[in-house]
């Protein structure tokens, strides 16, 4: 009898325990890397977000507010060159092979991590930290010296819980070496337990988390590339949160299930059509303007759905400081409202009364391919025949970086106006020919001055004015046609409470933290 | 070829009801493909986002897809590419495979060793991956897709052609032909090919069905025919995302594949039954 | 027989070397770059270049070729370029699931396919024949991913009999089988189709043979004729088909693995291809090809079990 009770008790306990493991399924076949200084894809950012911390952090659910994370407070010198961060004492690093009890995170780790983030050999985000010096003043104080002063709006994101700002503990990284990419060790609410390739990552709660022990026992991250399988698993309760389809028809259909809550949240990625100004016939401004007049961004927004997509009228989205709203663009008469007659007229002036034919590659990913297919149909209305070749995502990125496309559809999120403008429109960033080739697919060369002036402008108002001026110039020369902002769609079962109000998330998924519960 | 098309076999074929149904269906598919522009009620390329995902009804028999395009018209146009891919990739694969297999089986020696070893090597690759690799190297495009699927099928044809040629090699009448001074091409074409042509024809009809499915699978991974050209494969792939929401987008092209595969398989079975079945299986 | 097995294994090595060489060349000729795939869309060209260097992609091709081959000789399959995980341990983790699924699919195919084929052959050109053939053709014609999704919607979401995703632990046989049921069925239905077709035509052949006619003339019952005489003679070609199909299933079960979120070889292979993970792809294909060799050998050996008259030289 006793034994039986014991068994029953164990069974009951195990039910309760598994009931508190939250399972989240992503639209991916596998992870790529869990080294936070490389992680870029949604499913990787999610794990990194749960395992690591930054010096400061975006408030969960609302990226417009910055609050303390590993640093309790910070200050900046009068000349704007020296930033000093005062660390939270008693933060423990997750246990890892070699140190089964973990250790206390100190300034030594922070300096190590920032140096790693700034090293192009060990970080994909090194460009963000060029010329900076990092130094440990004492156990809990870190000093960062900048080569040139920049505004706090530009600086703090570099040390926040995003990309290079995540703090990697020194001893764990040195101990694990290359294994770190699939065995991440940090200070966050959940710690890494195991990874099954092409299937899942298992995290368990960090009992010593400095904000308190997480309410969930653990989190499992599942890789499930088929959306019907994800939705089915959500409906049967096998998973609790899934990445959805970023299209309204799907969102509305799923909302009909009573046990499911659909979250559509920001900040959203910008979808922009970059026009290659070095490829004929787009060398002619009139042809580029004809393309702009031929495209109806509202039709795209209708196709995707107004709750999920909102019109984007300039290079930098309006939710970032320095972004332009559609109203501001309209005021300056640069909206390029759809006007097929005008488009044909411009084409005729440029010597293409019958239109012309071009070919471009696109990735098989639906969020790129679908709008491109719609643009193809729209351009056909003014006689521009766009031949599309679909390739896999990795080939697509290689090809567009080799300047293969006259038109590049690109989906992106960047943390600041400076990052958007530098990486897409600075002459150094031109694909192939730039000094630091990046994603300047349009081959813009004439706004370097504005971008650099804005970067080192400490007066916020002047800085914003410079950024806006740069975007106006881009619209005047029609280097790229901004299409829309695509928000994120995640679904969860009613039993999941994230523990905060979800408006926007930089981790590109609804952040799961110590407050999240599962009923 | 006279040996192969003896009228007894034609009569046997006609008596076989399955075969006739298969033939009629296959001819029907080919006709739909050829006359698609006259059969489709709508332009399969015209998008109307305001009519997206409309259910089947009087206006749109099979409903509309997520761009508001008519699914019925796209299924009809889809026949063009799917049947084209099915038939021509098998033609490519059969021609290539038969050539290698025949020559290897007939000549023997190091030529046989090298080529049949290569066939073994290629056959130990998963078919889908082989398609992926050929596509990656050849680059995207309908012609390349056909070629890639053809290359996937070729080793299987080669093995079949090889083994039957080897079996025939020692036969008396081949030896007699050789003794009478016939050149290798003459012997291969006049004596060997007619004897294995039947089998290859049977396999080809069956593989047409396989090729249509491979196209669908490659489309599922996203590497099929480029948009906006409809194929049943890429329609299903698109539609699968909407399966729970609006099933018609993928069910109708799925049924089309089913009918096409059935047709070509029944045709192949019919030919097989009409011929002397001793050599197969 | 031992000599036969040893000879077959020795002959396999040049084949495997050729497989490795082909993959090595193919994937490097194909456009795409593992460094770009690993770093994702946000990486700068500088970071990509640094990673290429670290991945060893800037060393001469023959060095890369030789280094991997040397690893194989030592029994080391290398580490994934993208995740840096040991490929050997990765394969060890998924192989049991792959073999389990393949075996279950073949089993379902055999159990249902052979009777279905026999029924069709015996009742040739009658209703039972047509029904069995249409059923098996339907099985072949549905794309695997579509069939999988339909099974999920019916048996997991609607009826709640089986789970949607994942593979059960081997330590818990009940859970393991519950997770296996639907994916095995999805593969099995395709397998039934192949086996039934083959059984039908093989039986038609055998039923025409003289000794069967003699047996019938001697007055043996129809059932006796089928079981005693036909089965053994028809089994060899069926075994051959099962062998090739099993080998193909391992690679082509990728659709099933994706839809049912199961770990498996097929998924790893396609993922390595799409990510341009050179090292992982090479090793996975070599291991896969070795499996094909083993399965082919087992198939050939099974002939001897079916018909003891067959000798191996």
Tab-separated table of N, CA and C in Angstrom, chain B residues 122-130 152-153 156 207 210 213, chain C residues 98 102 106 187 190-191 194 241-254 266 288 291-292 295-296:
chain	number	residue	atom	x	y	z
B	122	UNK	N	25.699	6.254	-57.499
B	122	UNK	CA	24.580	7.199	-57.568
B	122	UNK	C	23.344	6.628	-56.888
B	123	UNK	N	23.193	5.303	-56.951
B	123	UNK	CA	21.999	4.723	-56.338
B	123	UNK	C	22.082	4.690	-54.829
B	124	UNK	N	23.275	4.921	-54.284
B	124	UNK	CA	23.320	4.964	-52.823
B	124	UNK	C	23.110	6.374	-52.289
B	125	UNK	N	22.741	7.301	-53.165
B	125	UNK	CA	22.313	8.623	-52.693
B	125	UNK	C	20.799	8.625	-52.529
B	126	UNK	N	20.289	9.285	-51.493
B	126	UNK	CA	18.842	9.438	-51.404
B	126	UNK	C	18.356	10.237	-52.628
B	127	UNK	N	17.250	9.786	-53.218
B	127	UNK	CA	16.782	10.402	-54.459
B	127	UNK	C	16.555	11.902	-54.305
B	128	UNK	N	15.907	12.271	-53.207
B	128	UNK	CA	15.579	13.684	-53.026
B	128	UNK	C	16.848	14.520	-52.934
B	129	UNK	N	17.833	13.986	-52.221
B	129	UNK	CA	19.074	14.735	-52.054
B	129	UNK	C	19.809	14.853	-53.371
B	130	UNK	N	19.732	13.772	-54.176
B	130	UNK	CA	20.394	13.829	-55.467
B	130	UNK	C	19.749	14.939	-56.296
B	152	UNK	N	18.229	11.790	-61.680
B	152	UNK	CA	17.906	10.952	-60.529
B	152	UNK	C	17.408	9.592	-60.997
B	153	UNK	N	16.637	9.587	-62.088
B	153	UNK	CA	16.051	8.325	-62.564
B	153	UNK	C	17.039	7.486	-63.372
B	156	UNK	N	18.653	4.062	-62.276
B	156	UNK	CA	17.743	2.927	-62.163
B	156	UNK	C	17.481	2.307	-63.533
B	207	UNK	N	7.572	5.629	-63.909
B	207	UNK	CA	8.417	6.692	-63.377
B	207	UNK	C	7.883	8.078	-63.699
B	210	UNK	N	6.322	8.885	-60.729
B	210	UNK	CA	7.306	9.210	-59.698
B	210	UNK	C	7.846	10.630	-59.903
B	213	UNK	N	5.700	13.229	-58.643
B	213	UNK	CA	5.775	13.333	-57.178
B	213	UNK	C	7.068	13.995	-56.712
C	98	UNK	N	15.704	6.593	-36.800
C	98	UNK	CA	15.572	6.368	-38.236
C	98	UNK	C	15.332	4.900	-38.539
C	102	UNK	N	12.036	3.272	-40.184
C	102	UNK	CA	12.156	2.532	-41.438
C	102	UNK	C	11.649	1.108	-41.263
C	106	UNK	N	8.566	-0.642	-43.215
C	106	UNK	CA	8.733	-1.841	-44.035
C	106	UNK	C	7.826	-2.954	-43.511
C	187	UNK	N	4.686	6.273	-43.715
C	187	UNK	CA	5.658	5.581	-44.565
C	187	UNK	C	5.099	4.244	-45.027
C	190	UNK	N	2.873	4.129	-48.131
C	190	UNK	CA	3.638	4.192	-49.374
C	190	UNK	C	4.272	2.829	-49.659
C	191	UNK	N	4.770	2.215	-48.601
C	191	UNK	CA	5.423	0.916	-48.727
C	191	UNK	C	4.424	-0.151	-49.172
C	194	UNK	N	4.020	-0.148	-52.879
C	194	UNK	CA	5.112	-0.752	-53.644
C	194	UNK	C	5.068	-2.273	-53.536
C	241	UNK	N	12.905	-6.087	-53.888
C	241	UNK	CA	12.240	-4.782	-53.879
C	241	UNK	C	12.259	-4.188	-52.482
C	242	UNK	N	11.970	-5.043	-51.489
C	242	UNK	CA	11.989	-4.546	-50.111
C	242	UNK	C	13.347	-3.949	-49.778
C	243	UNK	N	14.394	-4.618	-50.231
C	243	UNK	CA	15.753	-4.140	-49.954
C	243	UNK	C	15.973	-2.751	-50.508
C	244	UNK	N	15.707	-2.595	-51.818
C	244	UNK	CA	15.938	-1.273	-52.413
C	244	UNK	C	15.038	-0.229	-51.777
C	245	UNK	N	13.789	-0.599	-51.531
C	245	UNK	CA	12.861	0.386	-50.981
C	245	UNK	C	13.270	0.804	-49.572
C	246	UNK	N	13.789	-0.159	-48.796
C	246	UNK	CA	14.225	0.184	-47.443
C	246	UNK	C	15.335	1.228	-47.504
C	247	UNK	N	16.272	0.990	-48.414
C	247	UNK	CA	17.370	1.939	-48.550
C	247	UNK	C	16.836	3.310	-48.939
C	248	UNK	N	15.886	3.325	-49.870
C	248	UNK	CA	15.342	4.616	-50.308
C	248	UNK	C	14.541	5.277	-49.202
C	249	UNK	N	13.848	4.446	-48.408
C	249	UNK	CA	13.006	4.996	-47.342
C	249	UNK	C	13.829	5.817	-46.358
C	250	UNK	N	15.025	5.307	-46.026
C	250	UNK	CA	15.839	6.006	-45.038
C	250	UNK	C	16.096	7.432	-45.490
C	251	UNK	N	16.406	7.584	-46.778
C	251	UNK	CA	16.669	8.925	-47.262
C	251	UNK	C	15.402	9.729	-47.463
C	252	UNK	N	14.367	9.058	-47.958
C	252	UNK	CA	13.175	9.816	-48.339
C	252	UNK	C	12.191	9.994	-47.199
C	253	UNK	N	12.521	9.428	-46.028
C	253	UNK	CA	11.604	9.616	-44.913
C	253	UNK	C	11.714	11.037	-44.365
C	254	UNK	N	12.550	11.849	-45.018
C	254	UNK	CA	12.754	13.209	-44.522
C	254	UNK	C	11.445	13.991	-44.418
C	266	UNK	N	17.329	11.615	-42.478
C	266	UNK	CA	16.877	12.363	-43.652
C	266	UNK	C	16.863	13.848	-43.366
C	288	UNK	N	25.195	7.147	-44.704
C	288	UNK	CA	23.988	6.677	-45.377
C	288	UNK	C	24.339	5.621	-46.424
C	291	UNK	N	25.063	2.383	-44.925
C	291	UNK	CA	23.823	1.699	-44.552
C	291	UNK	C	23.232	0.988	-45.763
C	292	UNK	N	23.247	1.684	-46.909
C	292	UNK	CA	22.704	1.082	-48.130
C	292	UNK	C	23.472	-0.195	-48.462
C	295	UNK	N	22.363	-2.893	-46.076
C	295	UNK	CA	21.014	-3.378	-46.371
C	295	UNK	C	21.022	-4.253	-47.630
C	296	UNK	N	21.752	-3.810	-48.644
C	296	UNK	CA	21.823	-4.613	-49.864
C	296	UNK	C	22.416	-5.985	-49.579
